[in-house]
Amino acid sequence: TALRLDGKRVLITGASRGIGADIARTFAAAGARLLLSGRDRRTLETLADTVDAETEVLVADLSSPEGPTVLADEAVGVYDGIDVLVNNAGISYPEAVDALDTAHFDQVLQVNLRAPSLLAARVGRSMAESGGGSIITVASAAALRPLPEHYAYCTSKAGIIMATKILALELGGRGVRANSICPTVVLTDMGQKVWGDPVKSAPMLGRIPAGRFAVPSEVSNTALWLASDASAMINGVDLPVDGGYLVS
Ligand code: NDP
């Protein structure tokens, strides 16, 4: 039977493009009610117009200290609760350790670690108070294996995996599950920036037994499973979607 999310209230961050937009389309097709978040209202509204689902747009800059908690409270208010949170927004500034820029480091930690941690804590509390839910973190295979020129990125993603496990531990007894997805490269805007050059991507591709990068739907379908009741006993895992990269 196909996985369904009928009536489930889902908040997706970084929904404007790339993996987040694909998750939005996949979840809409599965019957979810959507809360799409990003920084640009127009892009989010355009996406909302193309999906066949009840959809609200919530503009938030997740790099600000108050952004995540304001978004959480606003989001919980729209449909009077949230069943699924997809913490997907993320950024990267590839640079070598000896060229590390402090402002970039801070920004990556703010968007990739502080924001999803605070958002999930706030939304998770609300889920726990109302019977449960599923929190899904889009982390990265780069959280589990170091990548050169990804000092802040790998550190932030390793951190959010641990935060997700703590949510699983503390809130698991109140019906909240929290799991991370760890994809290899996906050629979105972010993926193109780092891996778009075939000369640079060749050694990376060579380490992936599947012989290719992932596509957005492979992340979305994993998120769909983690959001659905089919994964009811899965809590606290970090699940690679990497064609075997992490065992190579
Ligand atoms: P994109 O660059 O295509 O999209 C990034 C998304 O994050 C956009 O929707 C953007 O929204 C949002 N975002 C960025 N900064 C902020 C901010 N300050 N406040 C709010 N939203 C923000 O990235 P991907 O789709 O590739 O990545 C999605 C997730 O998947 C990220 O967490 C990434 O680390 C992870 N990932 C990506 C991989 C890849 O190879 N692409 C591999 C493994 C993991 P907007 O700019 O419209 O505000």
CSV table of C-alpha atoms and ligand atoms in Angstrom, one decimal:
chain,number,residue,atom,x,y,z
A,1,THR,CA,0.0,0.0,0.0
A,2,ALA,CA,1.2,3.5,-0.8
A,3,LEU,CA,2.3,5.7,2.1
A,4,ARG,CA,-0.2,8.3,3.1
A,5,LEU,CA,-0.2,11.4,5.2
A,6,ASP,CA,-3.9,12.3,5.0
A,7,GLY,CA,-4.7,15.3,7.1
A,8,LYS,CA,-1.3,15.5,8.7
A,9,ARG,CA,-0.1,19.0,9.4
A,10,VAL,CA,3.5,19.3,8.1
A,11,LEU,CA,6.0,22.2,8.5
A,12,ILE,CA,8.8,22.2,6.0
A,13,THR,CA,11.7,24.6,6.2
A,14,GLY,CA,13.8,25.5,3.2
A,15,ALA,CA,10.7,24.6,1.1
A,16,SER,CA,11.3,27.2,-1.6
A,17,ARG,CA,13.6,25.0,-3.8
A,18,GLY,CA,15.8,22.0,-4.0
A,19,ILE,CA,15.1,19.1,-1.7
A,20,GLY,CA,12.6,21.0,0.4
A,21,ALA,CA,10.4,21.8,-2.6
A,22,ASP,CA,10.4,18.2,-3.6
A,23,ILE,CA,9.4,17.1,-0.1
A,24,ALA,CA,6.5,19.6,-0.3
A,25,ARG,CA,5.3,18.1,-3.6
A,26,THR,CA,5.7,14.6,-2.4
A,27,PHE,CA,3.9,15.2,0.9
A,28,ALA,CA,1.1,17.1,-0.9
A,29,ALA,CA,0.5,14.1,-3.1
A,30,ALA,CA,0.3,11.9,0.0
A,31,GLY,CA,-2.5,14.1,1.4
A,32,ALA,CA,-0.7,16.3,3.9
A,33,ARG,CA,-1.6,19.8,4.9
A,34,LEU,CA,1.5,22.0,4.4
A,35,LEU,CA,3.2,24.9,6.1
A,36,LEU,CA,6.0,26.0,3.7
A,37,SER,CA,8.8,28.2,5.1
A,38,GLY,CA,11.6,30.1,3.6
A,39,ARG,CA,12.8,33.7,3.2
A,40,ASP,CA,11.0,34.6,0.0
A,41,ARG,CA,7.2,34.8,0.1
A,42,ARG,CA,6.8,34.9,-3.7
A,43,THR,CA,8.7,31.7,-4.4
A,44,LEU,CA,6.8,29.9,-1.7
A,45,GLU,CA,3.5,31.2,-3.0
A,46,THR,CA,4.3,30.0,-6.5
A,47,LEU,CA,5.0,26.5,-5.1
A,48,ALA,CA,1.9,26.6,-3.0
A,49,ASP,CA,-0.1,27.4,-6.2
A,50,THR,CA,1.2,24.3,-7.9
A,51,VAL,CA,0.4,21.7,-5.3
A,52,ASP,CA,-3.0,20.2,-4.7
A,53,ALA,CA,-3.1,20.5,-0.9
A,54,GLU,CA,-4.1,22.9,1.8
A,55,THR,CA,-1.1,25.2,2.1
A,56,GLU,CA,0.1,28.1,4.1
A,57,VAL,CA,3.3,30.1,3.6
A,58,LEU,CA,5.4,31.3,6.6
A,59,VAL,CA,8.3,33.6,5.9
A,60,ALA,CA,11.2,33.3,8.3
A,61,ASP,CA,14.9,34.0,8.4
A,62,LEU,CA,16.3,31.1,10.3
A,63,SER,CA,19.7,32.8,10.8
A,64,SER,CA,18.3,35.2,13.3
A,65,PRO,CA,18.3,34.2,17.0
A,66,GLU,CA,14.5,34.7,17.4
A,67,GLY,CA,13.6,33.3,13.9
A,68,PRO,CA,13.2,29.6,14.9
A,69,THR,CA,11.0,30.1,17.9
A,70,VAL,CA,8.8,32.8,16.3
A,71,LEU,CA,8.3,30.4,13.3
A,72,ALA,CA,7.5,27.5,15.6
A,73,ASP,CA,4.8,29.4,17.5
A,74,GLU,CA,3.3,30.8,14.3
A,75,ALA,CA,3.3,27.4,12.6
A,76,VAL,CA,1.7,25.6,15.6
A,77,GLY,CA,-1.1,28.3,15.5
A,78,VAL,CA,-2.1,27.9,11.8
A,79,TYR,CA,-3.7,24.4,12.0
A,80,ASP,CA,-3.8,24.2,15.8
A,81,GLY,CA,-0.8,21.8,16.0
A,82,ILE,CA,1.9,20.1,13.9
A,83,ASP,CA,2.2,16.4,13.2
A,84,VAL,CA,5.4,16.5,11.2
A,85,LEU,CA,8.4,18.8,11.2
A,86,VAL,CA,10.9,18.6,8.3
A,87,ASN,CA,14.0,20.5,9.3
A,88,ASN,CA,15.5,20.9,5.9
A,89,ALA,CA,16.8,24.5,5.4
A,90,GLY,CA,20.6,24.6,5.2
A,91,ILE,CA,23.5,26.4,3.7
A,92,SER,CA,27.2,25.8,3.0
A,93,TYR,CA,30.3,28.0,2.3
A,94,PRO,CA,32.9,25.6,1.1
A,95,GLU,CA,36.4,26.9,2.1
A,96,ALA,CA,39.6,25.4,3.4
A,97,VAL,CA,40.3,25.4,7.1
A,98,ASP,CA,43.2,27.8,6.6
A,99,ALA,CA,40.9,30.2,4.8
A,100,LEU,CA,38.1,30.0,7.3
A,101,ASP,CA,35.9,33.0,7.5
A,102,THR,CA,34.4,33.7,11.0
A,103,ALA,CA,31.2,35.2,9.6
A,104,HIS,CA,30.6,32.2,7.3
A,105,PHE,CA,31.3,29.8,10.2
A,106,ASP,CA,28.7,31.6,12.4
A,107,GLN,CA,26.1,31.7,9.6
A,108,VAL,CA,26.4,27.9,8.8
A,109,LEU,CA,26.1,27.1,12.5
A,110,GLN,CA,23.1,29.4,12.9
A,111,VAL,CA,21.1,28.0,10.0
A,112,ASN,CA,22.2,24.4,10.1
A,113,LEU,CA,22.4,23.8,13.8
A,114,ARG,CA,21.0,26.5,16.0
A,115,ALA,CA,17.8,27.0,14.0
A,116,PRO,CA,16.7,23.4,13.5
A,117,SER,CA,17.6,22.6,17.1
A,118,LEU,CA,15.5,25.4,18.6
A,119,LEU,CA,12.7,24.9,16.1
A,120,ALA,CA,12.5,21.2,16.8
A,121,ALA,CA,12.6,21.7,20.6
A,122,ARG,CA,9.7,24.1,20.4
A,123,VAL,CA,7.6,22.1,17.9
A,124,GLY,CA,8.6,18.9,19.7
A,125,ARG,CA,7.2,20.2,23.0
A,126,SER,CA,3.9,21.1,21.3
A,127,MET,CA,3.8,17.6,19.6
A,128,ALA,CA,4.4,15.9,23.0
A,129,GLU,CA,1.6,17.9,24.6
A,130,SER,CA,-0.8,16.9,21.9
A,131,GLY,CA,0.0,13.2,21.6
A,132,GLY,CA,3.0,12.9,19.4
A,133,GLY,CA,4.5,13.5,16.0
A,134,SER,CA,7.5,13.0,13.7
A,135,ILE,CA,10.5,15.2,13.5
A,136,ILE,CA,12.7,14.7,10.4
A,137,THR,CA,16.1,16.3,10.1
A,138,VAL,CA,17.7,16.6,6.7
A,139,ALA,CA,21.4,16.2,7.8
A,140,SER,CA,24.0,14.9,5.4
A,141,ALA,CA,26.4,12.0,4.7
A,142,ALA,CA,28.9,14.8,5.5
A,143,ALA,CA,27.8,14.5,9.1
A,144,LEU,CA,29.1,11.0,9.3
A,145,ARG,CA,32.3,11.3,7.2
A,146,PRO,CA,34.5,14.4,7.1
A,147,LEU,CA,34.7,16.2,3.8
A,148,PRO,CA,37.6,18.6,3.0
A,149,GLU,CA,36.6,22.3,2.8
A,150,HIS,CA,33.4,21.6,4.8
A,151,TYR,CA,34.6,22.5,8.3
A,152,ALA,CA,31.5,24.4,9.5
A,153,TYR,CA,29.1,22.3,7.4
A,154,CYS,CA,30.2,18.9,8.6
A,155,THR,CA,30.4,20.2,12.2
A,156,SER,CA,26.9,21.6,12.0
A,157,LYS,CA,25.4,18.5,10.5
A,158,ALA,CA,27.1,16.2,13.0
A,159,GLY,CA,25.6,18.5,15.7
A,160,ILE,CA,22.1,18.4,14.4
A,161,ILE,CA,22.2,14.6,14.3
A,162,MET,CA,23.0,14.5,18.0
A,163,ALA,CA,20.3,17.1,18.8
A,164,THR,CA,17.8,14.9,16.9
A,165,LYS,CA,18.9,11.9,18.9
A,166,ILE,CA,18.3,13.8,22.2
A,167,LEU,CA,14.8,14.7,21.0
A,168,ALA,CA,14.2,11.1,20.3
A,169,LEU,CA,15.4,10.1,23.8
A,170,GLU,CA,13.6,12.9,25.7
A,171,LEU,CA,10.3,13.0,23.8
A,172,GLY,CA,10.0,9.4,22.6
A,173,GLY,CA,8.0,8.4,25.6
A,174,ARG,CA,5.4,11.0,24.7
A,175,GLY,CA,4.8,9.8,21.1
A,176,VAL,CA,7.4,12.0,19.3
A,177,ARG,CA,9.9,10.4,17.0
A,178,ALA,CA,13.0,12.2,15.7
A,179,ASN,CA,15.2,10.9,12.9
A,180,SER,CA,17.8,12.2,10.6
A,181,ILE,CA,18.3,11.6,6.9
A,182,CYS,CA,21.9,11.6,5.6
A,183,PRO,CA,21.9,12.1,1.8
A,184,THR,CA,25.0,12.1,-0.4
A,185,VAL,CA,25.3,14.8,-3.0
A,186,VAL,CA,22.0,15.9,-4.7
A,187,LEU,CA,22.5,18.3,-7.6
A,188,THR,CA,20.3,21.2,-6.3
A,189,ASP,CA,21.5,24.8,-6.2
A,190,MET,CA,23.7,23.8,-3.2
A,191,GLY,CA,24.9,20.6,-4.8
A,192,GLN,CA,25.8,22.3,-8.1
A,193,LYS,CA,27.8,24.9,-6.3
A,194,VAL,CA,30.1,22.4,-4.8
A,195,TRP,CA,29.9,19.4,-7.1
A,196,GLY,CA,28.7,20.8,-10.5
A,197,ASP,CA,32.3,20.6,-11.9
A,198,PRO,CA,32.8,17.1,-13.3
A,199,VAL,CA,36.5,17.2,-12.5
A,200,LYS,CA,35.7,17.9,-8.9
A,201,SER,CA,32.8,15.4,-8.7
A,202,ALA,CA,34.6,12.5,-10.3
A,203,PRO,CA,36.5,11.3,-7.1
A,204,MET,CA,33.3,11.7,-5.0
A,205,LEU,CA,31.3,9.7,-7.6
A,206,GLY,CA,34.0,7.1,-7.5
A,207,ARG,CA,33.4,6.4,-3.8
A,208,ILE,CA,29.6,5.9,-4.3
A,209,PRO,CA,29.0,2.2,-5.1
A,210,ALA,CA,25.8,3.2,-6.8
A,211,GLY,CA,27.9,5.2,-9.3
A,212,ARG,CA,25.7,8.3,-9.1
A,213,PHE,CA,24.5,11.1,-6.9
A,214,ALA,CA,21.1,11.0,-5.2
A,215,VAL,CA,18.0,12.7,-6.7
A,216,PRO,CA,15.6,14.8,-4.6
A,217,SER,CA,12.8,12.2,-4.8
A,218,GLU,CA,15.1,9.6,-3.0
A,219,VAL,CA,15.3,12.0,-0.1
A,220,SER,CA,11.6,12.9,-0.2
A,221,ASN,CA,10.5,9.3,-0.3
A,222,THR,CA,12.6,8.6,2.8
A,223,ALA,CA,11.1,11.6,4.5
A,224,LEU,CA,7.7,10.4,3.5
A,225,TRP,CA,8.3,7.0,5.2
A,226,LEU,CA,9.7,8.6,8.3
A,227,ALA,CA,6.7,11.0,8.5
A,228,SER,CA,4.2,8.1,8.0
A,229,ASP,CA,3.0,5.6,10.6
A,230,ALA,CA,4.8,2.9,8.6
A,231,SER,CA,8.0,3.9,10.5
A,232,ALA,CA,6.3,4.0,13.9
A,233,MET,CA,9.1,2.0,15.6
A,234,ILE,CA,11.9,4.0,14.1
A,235,ASN,CA,13.3,6.6,16.5
A,236,GLY,CA,16.7,8.3,16.9
A,237,VAL,CA,18.3,6.9,13.7
A,238,ASP,CA,20.5,8.7,11.2
A,239,LEU,CA,19.7,7.0,7.9
A,240,PRO,CA,22.1,7.3,4.9
A,241,VAL,CA,20.5,7.9,1.5
A,242,ASP,CA,23.9,7.6,-0.2
A,243,GLY,CA,24.1,4.6,-2.6
A,244,GLY,CA,26.6,3.0,-0.2
A,245,TYR,CA,29.0,5.9,0.0
A,246,LEU,CA,29.4,5.5,3.8
A,247,VAL,CA,30.5,1.8,3.5
A,248,SER,CA,33.0,2.5,0.7
B,1,NDP,P1,19.2,24.6,-1.6
B,1,NDP,O1,20.3,25.5,-1.6
B,1,NDP,O2,18.6,24.2,-3.0
B,1,NDP,O3,18.0,25.2,-0.8
B,1,NDP,C1,18.2,25.7,0.5
B,1,NDP,C2,16.9,26.0,1.2
B,1,NDP,O4,17.2,26.5,2.5
B,1,NDP,C3,16.2,27.1,0.5
B,1,NDP,O5,14.8,26.7,0.5
B,1,NDP,C4,16.5,28.3,1.3
B,1,NDP,O6,15.4,29.2,1.3
B,1,NDP,C5,16.6,27.8,2.7
B,1,NDP,N1,17.4,28.7,3.5
B,1,NDP,C6,18.7,29.0,3.3
B,1,NDP,N2,19.1,29.9,4.3
B,1,NDP,C7,18.0,30.2,5.0
B,1,NDP,C8,17.7,31.1,6.1
B,1,NDP,N3,18.6,31.9,6.6
B,1,NDP,N4,16.5,31.1,6.6
B,1,NDP,C9,15.5,30.3,6.1
B,1,NDP,N5,15.7,29.5,5.1
B,1,NDP,C10,16.9,29.4,4.5
B,1,NDP,O7,19.6,23.3,-0.8
B,1,NDP,P2,19.3,21.8,-0.9
B,1,NDP,O8,17.9,21.6,-1.3
B,1,NDP,O9,20.4,21.1,-1.6
B,1,NDP,O10,19.5,21.4,0.7
B,1,NDP,C11,18.4,21.1,1.5
B,1,NDP,C12,19.0,20.4,2.8
B,1,NDP,O11,19.6,19.2,2.4
B,1,NDP,C13,20.1,21.3,3.5
B,1,NDP,O12,20.0,21.1,4.9
B,1,NDP,C14,21.4,20.6,3.0
B,1,NDP,O13,22.4,20.8,3.9
B,1,NDP,C15,21.0,19.2,2.9
B,1,NDP,N6,21.8,18.3,2.0
B,1,NDP,C16,22.0,18.7,0.7
B,1,NDP,C17,22.8,17.9,-0.1
B,1,NDP,C18,23.1,18.3,-1.5
B,1,NDP,O14,24.1,17.8,-2.1
B,1,NDP,N7,22.4,19.2,-2.1
B,1,NDP,C19,23.4,16.7,0.4
B,1,NDP,C20,23.0,16.4,1.8
B,1,NDP,C21,22.3,17.2,2.5
B,1,NDP,P3,15.4,30.7,0.6
B,1,NDP,O15,16.8,30.9,0.1
B,1,NDP,O16,14.4,30.7,-0.4
B,1,NDP,O17,15.1,31.5,1.8
